[in-house]
Amino acid sequence: MQALNFDRMENPLDVQLGLDELPDFVPDEAYLALRAACFQAYEVMHIKRIHRYSMAELKGLVDRFEDLAQQADGVMRMYAANDSFICRYMEICERYAALKEYMLVSDRFTTTIFDCDDFRKIEEVVKLKDEHFGMYDQVYFVTEFEDFRFHFEICREATLFLTLDTKNAQTALRDFNYMSELGWINYYQELFERINEMLGLEYFPFNTDYKPYFYVQCFRIAKEEVSVMLEFLAKMGELRHQHWKMQLTVK
């Protein structure tokens, strides 16, 4: 069974048949043992979809089948039976290497979002979310990235609030010119309560700690960055107060 000059991988665009795929191939015991071991390893590595493996599980598979992969790779140019195992093993190795790189990014991300010494512009929060969105999808099911997912979701929620509710507040201020006061108050009550909560104003006026910023999740956002929402809150607060006073008036 020696074929020293045979290389079925010689042309990567048109791989020829392996010796074990030819009709006159007679397997020996070494070939059969390696093929059986590769088949069993392939089944073990397919217990889960690759994106659901934890890093610890991936590392265990890499270490467990390292020697077998070297043996199979050594005869890959001649035999095709071990291709599935080799491809799966390489996929496992590549996934583990990618997750190690992601873990470095995760550590930097967590440190960044809790760096509260400076104010954050809305565009910076959006950029932070956008830069890590693809990674979030890649590591969603990986146990070791639970903290990253939690912190990314905080960043994503802050981004949605700062961008979407700024637009909603703009719409509300525009609609004020076309709606009755009570209709406007009732229609935008939910938006008012949500902005109040996200900016930490739900206990106003009992909170007298006046600062030039609001905490939105873990980000310090300067008040001028949310001026549209504050204008909406002030308008809604004034109208609600006026109608509340009218309800208490005795005639």
CSV table of N, CA and C in Angstrom, one decimal, residues 27-196:
chain,number,residue,atom,x,y,z
A,27,PRO,N,-7.5,-2.5,2.1
A,27,PRO,CA,-7.1,-1.8,3.3
A,27,PRO,C,-6.3,-2.7,4.2
A,28,ASP,N,-5.3,-2.1,4.9
A,28,ASP,CA,-4.6,-2.9,5.9
A,28,ASP,C,-5.1,-2.5,7.3
A,29,GLU,N,-4.6,-3.1,8.3
A,29,GLU,CA,-5.1,-2.9,9.7
A,29,GLU,C,-4.9,-1.5,10.2
A,30,ALA,N,-3.8,-1.0,9.8
A,30,ALA,CA,-3.5,0.4,10.3
A,30,ALA,C,-4.4,1.4,9.7
A,31,TYR,N,-4.7,1.2,8.4
A,31,TYR,CA,-5.7,2.1,7.7
A,31,TYR,C,-7.1,1.9,8.4
A,32,LEU,N,-7.5,0.7,8.6
A,32,LEU,CA,-8.9,0.5,9.2
A,32,LEU,C,-8.9,1.0,10.6
A,33,ALA,N,-7.9,0.9,11.4
A,33,ALA,CA,-7.9,1.4,12.8
A,33,ALA,C,-7.9,2.9,12.8
A,34,LEU,N,-7.2,3.6,11.9
A,34,LEU,CA,-7.2,5.0,11.8
A,34,LEU,C,-8.5,5.5,11.4
A,35,ARG,N,-9.1,4.9,10.4
A,35,ARG,CA,-10.4,5.3,9.9
A,35,ARG,C,-11.5,5.2,10.9
A,36,ALA,N,-11.5,4.1,11.7
A,36,ALA,CA,-12.4,3.9,12.8
A,36,ALA,C,-12.3,4.9,13.8
A,37,ALA,N,-11.1,5.2,14.2
A,37,ALA,CA,-10.8,6.2,15.3
A,37,ALA,C,-11.3,7.6,14.8
A,38,CYS,N,-11.0,7.9,13.6
A,38,CYS,CA,-11.4,9.2,13.0
A,38,CYS,C,-13.0,9.3,13.0
A,39,PHE,N,-13.6,8.2,12.6
A,39,PHE,CA,-15.1,8.2,12.5
A,39,PHE,C,-15.7,8.5,13.9
A,40,GLN,N,-15.1,7.8,14.9
A,40,GLN,CA,-15.6,7.9,16.3
A,40,GLN,C,-15.4,9.4,16.8
A,41,ALA,N,-14.2,9.9,16.5
A,41,ALA,CA,-13.9,11.3,16.9
A,41,ALA,C,-14.8,12.3,16.3
A,42,TYR,N,-15.1,12.1,15.0
A,42,TYR,CA,-16.0,12.9,14.2
A,42,TYR,C,-17.4,13.0,14.9
A,43,GLU,N,-17.9,11.8,15.3
A,43,GLU,CA,-19.2,11.7,15.9
A,43,GLU,C,-19.2,12.5,17.3
A,44,VAL,N,-18.1,12.3,18.0
A,44,VAL,CA,-18.0,13.0,19.3
A,44,VAL,C,-18.0,14.5,19.1
A,45,MET,N,-17.3,15.0,18.1
A,45,MET,CA,-17.2,16.5,17.9
A,45,MET,C,-18.5,17.0,17.3
A,46,HIS,N,-19.4,16.2,16.9
A,46,HIS,CA,-20.7,16.6,16.3
A,46,HIS,C,-21.9,16.6,17.3
A,47,ILE,N,-21.5,16.4,18.6
A,47,ILE,CA,-22.6,16.3,19.6
A,47,ILE,C,-23.4,17.6,19.7
A,48,LYS,N,-22.6,18.7,19.5
A,48,LYS,CA,-23.3,20.1,19.5
A,48,LYS,C,-22.9,20.8,18.2
A,49,ARG,N,-23.7,21.8,17.8
A,49,ARG,CA,-23.3,22.7,16.8
A,49,ARG,C,-22.2,23.5,17.3
A,50,ILE,N,-21.3,23.9,16.4
A,50,ILE,CA,-20.0,24.4,16.9
A,50,ILE,C,-20.2,25.7,17.7
A,51,HIS,N,-21.2,26.6,17.3
A,51,HIS,CA,-21.4,27.8,18.0
A,51,HIS,C,-21.9,27.7,19.4
A,52,ARG,N,-22.3,26.5,19.8
A,52,ARG,CA,-22.9,26.2,21.1
A,52,ARG,C,-21.8,25.6,22.1
A,53,TYR,N,-20.6,25.3,21.6
A,53,TYR,CA,-19.6,24.8,22.5
A,53,TYR,C,-19.0,25.9,23.3
A,54,SER,N,-18.8,25.6,24.6
A,54,SER,CA,-18.0,26.6,25.4
A,54,SER,C,-16.6,26.5,25.1
A,55,MET,N,-15.8,27.5,25.5
A,55,MET,CA,-14.4,27.5,25.3
A,55,MET,C,-13.7,26.3,26.0
A,56,ALA,N,-14.2,25.9,27.2
A,56,ALA,CA,-13.6,24.8,27.9
A,56,ALA,C,-13.9,23.5,27.1
A,57,GLU,N,-15.1,23.3,26.5
A,57,GLU,CA,-15.4,22.1,25.7
A,57,GLU,C,-14.5,22.1,24.5
A,58,LEU,N,-14.4,23.2,23.8
A,58,LEU,CA,-13.6,23.2,22.6
A,58,LEU,C,-12.1,22.9,22.9
A,59,LYS,N,-11.6,23.4,24.0
A,59,LYS,CA,-10.2,23.1,24.4
A,59,LYS,C,-10.0,21.7,24.7
A,60,GLY,N,-11.1,21.1,25.3
A,60,GLY,CA,-11.0,19.6,25.6
A,60,GLY,C,-11.0,18.8,24.4
A,61,LEU,N,-11.7,19.2,23.4
A,61,LEU,CA,-11.7,18.4,22.1
A,61,LEU,C,-10.4,18.6,21.4
A,62,VAL,N,-9.9,19.8,21.4
A,62,VAL,CA,-8.6,20.1,20.7
A,62,VAL,C,-7.5,19.2,21.3
A,63,ASP,N,-7.4,19.2,22.6
A,63,ASP,CA,-6.4,18.4,23.3
A,63,ASP,C,-6.6,16.9,23.1
A,64,ARG,N,-7.9,16.5,23.2
A,64,ARG,CA,-8.2,15.1,23.2
A,64,ARG,C,-7.8,14.4,21.8
A,65,PHE,N,-8.1,15.1,20.7
A,65,PHE,CA,-7.9,14.6,19.4
A,65,PHE,C,-6.6,15.1,18.7
A,66,GLU,N,-5.8,15.8,19.4
A,66,GLU,CA,-4.6,16.4,18.7
A,66,GLU,C,-3.7,15.3,18.1
A,67,ASP,N,-3.4,14.3,18.8
A,67,ASP,CA,-2.5,13.2,18.2
A,67,ASP,C,-3.2,12.5,17.0
A,68,LEU,N,-4.5,12.3,17.2
A,68,LEU,CA,-5.2,11.6,16.1
A,68,LEU,C,-5.2,12.5,14.9
A,69,ALA,N,-5.4,13.8,15.0
A,69,ALA,CA,-5.4,14.7,13.9
A,69,ALA,C,-4.1,14.7,13.2
A,70,GLN,N,-3.0,14.7,14.0
A,70,GLN,CA,-1.7,14.6,13.3
A,70,GLN,C,-1.5,13.3,12.5
A,71,GLN,N,-2.0,12.2,13.1
A,71,GLN,CA,-1.9,10.9,12.3
A,71,GLN,C,-2.7,11.0,11.0
A,72,ALA,N,-3.9,11.5,11.1
A,72,ALA,CA,-4.8,11.6,9.9
A,72,ALA,C,-4.3,12.6,8.9
A,73,ASP,N,-3.7,13.7,9.4
A,73,ASP,CA,-3.1,14.7,8.5
A,73,ASP,C,-1.9,14.1,7.8
A,74,GLY,N,-1.2,13.2,8.4
A,74,GLY,CA,0.0,12.7,7.8
A,74,GLY,C,-0.3,11.8,6.6
A,75,VAL,N,-1.5,11.2,6.5
A,75,VAL,CA,-1.8,10.4,5.3
A,75,VAL,C,-3.0,11.0,4.5
A,76,MET,N,-3.3,12.3,4.7
A,76,MET,CA,-4.4,12.9,4.0
A,76,MET,C,-4.1,13.0,2.5
A,77,ARG,N,-2.8,13.1,2.1
A,77,ARG,CA,-2.5,13.2,0.7
A,77,ARG,C,-2.8,11.9,0.0
A,78,MET,N,-3.0,10.8,0.7
A,78,MET,CA,-3.3,9.5,0.1
A,78,MET,C,-4.7,9.0,0.3
A,79,TYR,N,-5.3,9.2,1.5
A,79,TYR,CA,-6.5,8.6,1.8
A,79,TYR,C,-7.6,9.7,2.1
A,80,ALA,N,-8.8,9.4,1.6
A,80,ALA,CA,-10.0,10.4,1.7
A,80,ALA,C,-10.9,10.1,2.9
A,81,ALA,N,-10.7,8.9,3.5
A,81,ALA,CA,-11.7,8.5,4.5
A,81,ALA,C,-11.7,9.4,5.8
A,82,ASN,N,-10.6,10.0,6.0
A,82,ASN,CA,-10.5,10.8,7.3
A,82,ASN,C,-10.7,12.3,7.1
A,83,ASP,N,-11.2,12.7,5.8
A,83,ASP,CA,-11.4,14.1,5.5
A,83,ASP,C,-12.4,14.8,6.5
A,84,SER,N,-13.5,14.1,6.7
A,84,SER,CA,-14.5,14.7,7.6
A,84,SER,C,-14.0,15.0,9.0
A,85,PHE,N,-13.2,14.1,9.5
A,85,PHE,CA,-12.7,14.3,10.8
A,85,PHE,C,-11.7,15.5,10.8
A,86,ILE,N,-10.8,15.5,9.8
A,86,ILE,CA,-9.8,16.5,9.8
A,86,ILE,C,-10.4,17.9,9.6
A,87,CYS,N,-11.4,18.0,8.7
A,87,CYS,CA,-12.1,19.3,8.5
A,87,CYS,C,-12.8,19.7,9.8
A,88,ARG,N,-13.5,18.8,10.5
A,88,ARG,CA,-14.2,19.2,11.7
A,88,ARG,C,-13.2,19.6,12.8
A,89,TYR,N,-12.1,18.9,12.9
A,89,TYR,CA,-11.1,19.2,13.9
A,89,TYR,C,-10.5,20.6,13.6
A,90,MET,N,-10.2,20.9,12.4
A,90,MET,CA,-9.7,22.2,12.1
A,90,MET,C,-10.7,23.3,12.4
A,91,GLU,N,-12.0,23.0,12.1
A,91,GLU,CA,-13.1,23.9,12.4
A,91,GLU,C,-13.1,24.2,13.9
A,92,ILE,N,-13.0,23.1,14.7
A,92,ILE,CA,-12.9,23.3,16.2
A,92,ILE,C,-11.8,24.1,16.6
A,93,CYS,N,-10.6,23.9,16.0
A,93,CYS,CA,-9.4,24.7,16.4
A,93,CYS,C,-9.6,26.1,16.0
A,94,GLU,N,-10.1,26.4,14.9
A,94,GLU,CA,-10.3,27.8,14.4
A,94,GLU,C,-11.3,28.5,15.3
A,95,ARG,N,-12.3,27.8,15.7
A,95,ARG,CA,-13.4,28.4,16.5
A,95,ARG,C,-12.8,28.7,17.9
A,96,TYR,N,-12.0,27.8,18.4
A,96,TYR,CA,-11.4,28.1,19.7
A,96,TYR,C,-10.4,29.3,19.7
A,97,ALA,N,-9.6,29.3,18.6
A,97,ALA,CA,-8.7,30.5,18.4
A,97,ALA,C,-9.4,31.8,18.3
A,98,ALA,N,-10.5,31.8,17.6
A,98,ALA,CA,-11.3,33.0,17.4
A,98,ALA,C,-11.9,33.4,18.7
A,99,LEU,N,-12.4,32.5,19.5
A,99,LEU,CA,-12.9,32.8,20.8
A,99,LEU,C,-11.9,33.4,21.8
A,100,LYS,N,-10.7,32.9,21.7
A,100,LYS,CA,-9.6,33.5,22.5
A,100,LYS,C,-9.4,34.9,22.1
A,101,GLU,N,-9.4,35.3,20.9
A,101,GLU,CA,-9.3,36.7,20.4
A,101,GLU,C,-10.5,37.5,20.9
A,102,TYR,N,-11.7,36.9,20.8
A,102,TYR,CA,-12.9,37.6,21.3
A,102,TYR,C,-12.8,37.9,22.8
A,103,MET,N,-12.2,37.0,23.5
A,103,MET,CA,-12.1,37.2,25.0
A,103,MET,C,-11.3,38.4,25.3
A,104,LEU,N,-10.2,38.7,24.5
A,104,LEU,CA,-9.5,39.9,24.7
A,104,LEU,C,-10.3,41.1,24.4
A,105,VAL,N,-11.1,41.1,23.3
A,105,VAL,CA,-12.0,42.2,23.0
A,105,VAL,C,-13.0,42.4,24.1
A,106,SER,N,-13.5,41.3,24.6
A,106,SER,CA,-14.5,41.3,25.7
A,106,SER,C,-14.0,42.0,26.9
A,107,ASP,N,-12.8,41.7,27.3
A,107,ASP,CA,-12.2,42.4,28.5
A,107,ASP,C,-12.0,43.9,28.2
A,108,ARG,N,-11.6,44.3,27.1
A,108,ARG,CA,-11.5,45.7,26.7
A,108,ARG,C,-12.8,46.4,26.7
A,109,PHE,N,-13.8,45.7,26.2
A,109,PHE,CA,-15.2,46.3,26.1
A,109,PHE,C,-15.7,46.6,27.5
A,110,THR,N,-15.6,45.6,28.4
A,110,THR,CA,-16.1,45.7,29.7
A,110,THR,C,-15.4,46.9,30.5
A,111,THR,N,-14.1,47.0,30.3
A,111,THR,CA,-13.4,48.1,30.9
A,111,THR,C,-13.9,49.4,30.4
A,112,THR,N,-14.1,49.5,29.1
A,112,THR,CA,-14.5,50.7,28.4
A,112,THR,C,-15.8,51.3,28.9
A,113,ILE,N,-16.8,50.4,28.9
A,113,ILE,CA,-18.1,50.9,29.3
A,113,ILE,C,-18.2,51.3,30.7
A,114,PHE,N,-17.3,50.9,31.6
A,114,PHE,CA,-17.4,51.3,33.0
A,114,PHE,C,-16.3,52.4,33.3
A,115,ASP,N,-15.7,52.9,32.2
A,115,ASP,CA,-14.8,54.0,32.4
A,115,ASP,C,-15.7,55.3,32.5
A,116,CYS,N,-16.0,55.7,33.7
A,116,CYS,CA,-17.0,56.7,33.9
A,116,CYS,C,-16.4,58.1,34.2
A,117,ASP,N,-15.2,58.3,34.0
A,117,ASP,CA,-14.6,59.6,34.3
A,117,ASP,C,-15.0,60.7,33.3
A,118,ASP,N,-15.3,60.3,32.1
A,118,ASP,CA,-15.7,61.3,31.1
A,118,ASP,C,-17.1,61.1,30.6
A,119,PHE,N,-17.7,62.2,30.1
A,119,PHE,CA,-19.0,62.2,29.5
A,119,PHE,C,-18.9,61.4,28.2
A,120,ARG,N,-20.0,60.8,27.8
A,120,ARG,CA,-20.0,60.1,26.5
A,120,ARG,C,-21.0,60.8,25.6
A,121,LYS,N,-20.5,61.0,24.3
A,121,LYS,CA,-21.5,61.5,23.3
A,121,LYS,C,-22.3,60.3,22.8
A,122,ILE,N,-23.5,60.6,22.4
A,122,ILE,CA,-24.4,59.6,21.9
A,122,ILE,C,-23.8,58.8,20.8
A,123,GLU,N,-23.1,59.6,19.9
A,123,GLU,CA,-22.5,58.9,18.7
A,123,GLU,C,-21.4,57.9,19.2
A,124,GLU,N,-20.8,58.2,20.3
A,124,GLU,CA,-19.8,57.2,20.8
A,124,GLU,C,-20.4,56.0,21.4
A,125,VAL,N,-21.5,56.1,22.0
A,125,VAL,CA,-22.2,54.9,22.5
A,125,VAL,C,-22.7,54.1,21.4
A,126,VAL,N,-23.3,54.7,20.4
A,126,VAL,CA,-23.7,54.0,19.2
A,126,VAL,C,-22.6,53.3,18.5
A,127,LYS,N,-21.5,53.9,18.4
A,127,LYS,CA,-20.3,53.3,17.7
A,127,LYS,C,-19.8,52.1,18.5
A,128,LEU,N,-19.8,52.2,19.9
A,128,LEU,CA,-19.4,51.1,20.7
A,128,LEU,C,-20.3,49.9,20.5
A,129,LYS,N,-21.6,50.2,20.4
A,129,LYS,CA,-22.6,49.1,20.1
A,129,LYS,C,-22.3,48.5,18.8
A,130,ASP,N,-22.2,49.3,17.8
A,130,ASP,CA,-22.0,48.8,16.4
A,130,ASP,C,-20.7,48.0,16.2
A,131,GLU,N,-19.7,48.4,16.9
A,131,GLU,CA,-18.4,47.7,16.8
A,131,GLU,C,-18.4,46.3,17.4
A,132,HIS,N,-19.3,46.1,18.3
A,132,HIS,CA,-19.3,44.8,19.0
A,132,HIS,C,-20.6,44.0,18.7
A,133,PHE,N,-21.4,44.5,17.8
A,133,PHE,CA,-22.7,43.7,17.5
A,133,PHE,C,-22.4,42.4,16.8
A,134,GLY,N,-21.4,42.3,15.9
A,134,GLY,CA,-21.1,41.1,15.2
A,134,GLY,C,-20.5,40.1,16.2
A,135,MET,N,-19.7,40.5,17.1
A,135,MET,CA,-19.1,39.6,18.1
A,135,MET,C,-20.2,39.1,19.0
A,136,TYR,N,-21.2,39.9,19.4
A,136,TYR,CA,-22.3,39.5,20.2
A,136,TYR,C,-23.0,38.3,19.6
A,137,ASP,N,-23.2,38.3,18.3
A,137,ASP,CA,-23.9,37.2,17.6
A,137,ASP,C,-23.0,36.0,17.6
A,138,GLN,N,-21.7,36.2,17.5
A,138,GLN,CA,-20.7,35.0,17.4
A,138,GLN,C,-20.6,34.3,18.7
A,139,VAL,N,-20.8,35.0,19.8
A,139,VAL,CA,-20.5,34.4,21.2
A,139,VAL,C,-21.8,34.2,22.0
A,140,TYR,N,-22.9,34.4,21.4
A,140,TYR,CA,-24.2,34.4,22.1
A,140,TYR,C,-24.4,33.2,23.0
A,141,PHE,N,-24.0,32.0,22.5
A,141,PHE,CA,-24.3,30.8,23.3
A,141,PHE,C,-23.0,30.3,24.1
A,142,VAL,N,-22.0,31.0,24.1
A,142,VAL,CA,-20.7,30.6,24.7
A,142,VAL,C,-20.7,31.0,26.2
A,143,THR,N,-20.6,30.0,27.1
A,143,THR,CA,-20.7,30.2,28.5
A,143,THR,C,-19.8,31.3,29.0
A,144,GLU,N,-18.5,31.3,28.5
A,144,GLU,CA,-17.5,32.2,29.1
A,144,GLU,C,-17.8,33.7,28.7
A,145,PHE,N,-18.8,33.9,27.8
A,145,PHE,CA,-19.0,35.3,27.4
A,145,PHE,C,-20.4,35.8,28.0
A,146,GLU,N,-20.8,35.2,29.1
A,146,GLU,CA,-22.0,35.7,29.8
A,146,GLU,C,-21.9,37.2,30.2
A,147,ASP,N,-20.8,37.5,30.8
A,147,ASP,CA,-20.6,38.9,31.3
A,147,ASP,C,-20.6,39.9,30.1
A,148,PHE,N,-19.9,39.5,29.0
A,148,PHE,CA,-19.9,40.3,27.8
A,148,PHE,C,-21.3,40.5,27.2
A,149,ARG,N,-22.1,39.5,27.2
A,149,ARG,CA,-23.4,39.6,26.6
A,149,ARG,C,-24.3,40.5,27.5
A,150,PHE,N,-24.1,40.4,28.8
A,150,PHE,CA,-24.9,41.3,29.7
A,150,PHE,C,-24.5,42.7,29.5
A,151,HIS,N,-23.2,43.0,29.4
A,151,HIS,CA,-22.8,44.4,29.3
A,151,HIS,C,-23.1,44.9,27.9
A,152,PHE,N,-23.0,44.1,26.9
A,152,PHE,CA,-23.4,44.5,25.5
A,152,PHE,C,-24.9,44.9,25.5
A,153,GLU,N,-25.7,44.1,26.1
A,153,GLU,CA,-27.1,44.4,26.1
A,153,GLU,C,-27.4,45.7,26.8
A,154,ILE,N,-26.6,46.0,27.8
A,154,ILE,CA,-26.8,47.3,28.5
A,154,ILE,C,-26.5,48.5,27.5
A,155,CYS,N,-25.3,48.3,26.8
A,155,CYS,CA,-24.9,49.3,25.8
A,155,CYS,C,-26.0,49.4,24.7
A,156,ARG,N,-26.5,48.2,24.2
A,156,ARG,CA,-27.5,48.3,23.2
A,156,ARG,C,-28.8,49.0,23.6
A,157,GLU,N,-29.2,48.7,24.9
A,157,GLU,CA,-30.4,49.4,25.4
A,157,GLU,C,-30.2,50.9,25.5
A,158,ALA,N,-29.0,51.3,26.0
A,158,ALA,CA,-28.7,52.7,26.0
A,158,ALA,C,-28.7,53.4,24.7
A,159,THR,N,-28.2,52.7,23.7
A,159,THR,CA,-28.1,53.2,22.3
A,159,THR,C,-29.5,53.4,21.8
A,160,LEU,N,-30.4,52.4,21.9
A,160,LEU,CA,-31.8,52.4,21.4
A,160,LEU,C,-32.5,53.6,22.1
A,161,PHE,N,-32.3,53.7,23.4
A,161,PHE,CA,-33.0,54.8,24.1
A,161,PHE,C,-32.5,56.2,23.6
A,162,LEU,N,-31.2,56.4,23.5
A,162,LEU,CA,-30.7,57.7,23.2
A,162,LEU,C,-31.0,58.1,21.8
A,163,THR,N,-31.1,57.1,20.9
A,163,THR,CA,-31.3,57.5,19.5
A,163,THR,C,-32.8,57.5,19.2
A,164,LEU,N,-33.5,56.4,19.5
A,164,LEU,CA,-34.9,56.3,19.1
A,164,LEU,C,-35.8,57.2,19.9
A,165,ASP,N,-35.6,57.3,21.2
A,165,ASP,CA,-36.5,58.2,22.0
A,165,ASP,C,-36.1,59.7,21.8
A,166,THR,N,-34.9,60.0,21.3
A,166,THR,CA,-34.7,61.4,20.9
A,166,THR,C,-35.6,61.7,19.7
A,167,LYS,N,-35.7,60.8,18.7
A,167,LYS,CA,-36.5,61.0,17.6
A,167,LYS,C,-38.0,61.0,18.0
A,168,ASN,N,-38.4,60.1,18.9
A,168,ASN,CA,-39.8,60.1,19.4
A,168,ASN,C,-40.1,61.5,20.1
A,169,ALA,N,-39.2,62.0,20.9
A,169,ALA,CA,-39.4,63.3,21.5
A,169,ALA,C,-39.5,64.4,20.5
A,170,GLN,N,-38.7,64.4,19.4
A,170,GLN,CA,-38.9,65.4,18.4
A,170,GLN,C,-40.2,65.3,17.7
A,171,THR,N,-40.7,64.1,17.5
A,171,THR,CA,-42.0,63.9,16.9
A,171,THR,C,-43.1,64.4,17.8
A,172,ALA,N,-43.0,64.1,19.1
A,172,ALA,CA,-43.9,64.6,20.1
A,172,ALA,C,-44.0,66.1,20.1
A,173,LEU,N,-42.9,66.8,20.1
A,173,LEU,CA,-42.9,68.3,20.1
A,173,LEU,C,-43.5,68.8,18.9
A,174,ARG,N,-43.3,68.2,17.8
A,174,ARG,CA,-43.9,68.6,16.5
A,174,ARG,C,-45.4,68.4,16.5
A,175,ASP,N,-45.8,67.3,17.1
A,175,ASP,CA,-47.3,67.0,17.1
A,175,ASP,C,-48.0,67.9,18.1
A,176,PHE,N,-47.3,68.5,19.0
A,176,PHE,CA,-48.0,69.4,20.0
A,176,PHE,C,-48.8,70.5,19.3
A,177,ASN,N,-48.3,70.9,18.1
A,177,ASN,CA,-49.0,72.0,17.4
A,177,ASN,C,-50.3,71.5,16.7
A,178,TYR,N,-50.5,70.2,16.7
A,178,TYR,CA,-51.7,69.7,15.9
A,178,TYR,C,-52.6,68.9,16.7
A,179,MET,N,-52.4,68.8,18.0
A,179,MET,CA,-53.3,67.9,18.9
A,179,MET,C,-53.8,68.8,20.1
A,180,SER,N,-54.9,68.4,20.7
A,180,SER,CA,-55.4,69.0,21.9
A,180,SER,C,-54.4,68.7,23.0
A,181,GLU,N,-54.4,69.5,24.0
A,181,GLU,CA,-53.4,69.3,25.1
A,181,GLU,C,-53.7,68.0,25.8
A,182,LEU,N,-54.9,67.7,26.1
A,182,LEU,CA,-55.2,66.4,26.8
A,182,LEU,C,-54.9,65.2,25.9
A,183,GLY,N,-55.2,65.4,24.6
A,183,GLY,CA,-54.9,64.3,23.7
A,183,GLY,C,-53.4,64.0,23.6
A,184,TRP,N,-52.7,65.1,23.6
A,184,TRP,CA,-51.2,65.0,23.5
A,184,TRP,C,-50.6,64.4,24.7
A,185,ILE,N,-51.1,64.8,25.9
A,185,ILE,CA,-50.7,64.3,27.2
A,185,ILE,C,-50.9,62.8,27.2
A,186,ASN,N,-52.1,62.4,26.9
A,186,ASN,CA,-52.5,60.9,26.9
A,186,ASN,C,-51.7,60.1,25.9
A,187,TYR,N,-51.5,60.7,24.7
A,187,TYR,CA,-50.8,59.9,23.6
A,187,TYR,C,-49.4,59.7,24.0
A,188,TYR,N,-48.7,60.7,24.6
A,188,TYR,CA,-47.3,60.6,24.8
A,188,TYR,C,-46.9,60.3,26.3
A,189,GLN,N,-47.9,59.8,27.0
A,189,GLN,CA,-47.7,59.5,28.5
A,189,GLN,C,-46.6,58.4,28.6
A,190,GLU,N,-46.7,57.4,27.8
A,190,GLU,CA,-45.8,56.3,27.9
A,190,GLU,C,-44.4,56.7,27.6
A,191,LEU,N,-44.2,57.5,26.6
A,191,LEU,CA,-42.9,58.1,26.3
A,191,LEU,C,-42.3,58.9,27.4
A,192,PHE,N,-43.2,59.7,28.0
A,192,PHE,CA,-42.8,60.6,29.1
A,192,PHE,C,-42.3,59.7,30.3
A,193,GLU,N,-43.0,58.7,30.6
A,193,GLU,CA,-42.6,57.8,31.7
A,193,GLU,C,-41.3,57.1,31.4
A,194,ARG,N,-41.1,56.6,30.2
A,194,ARG,CA,-39.9,55.9,29.8
A,194,ARG,C,-38.7,56.8,29.9
A,195,ILE,N,-38.8,58.0,29.4
A,195,ILE,CA,-37.7,58.9,29.4
A,195,ILE,C,-37.4,59.3,30.9
A,196,ASN,N,-38.4,59.5,31.6
A,196,ASN,CA,-38.3,59.9,33.1
A,196,ASN,C,-37.5,58.8,33.8
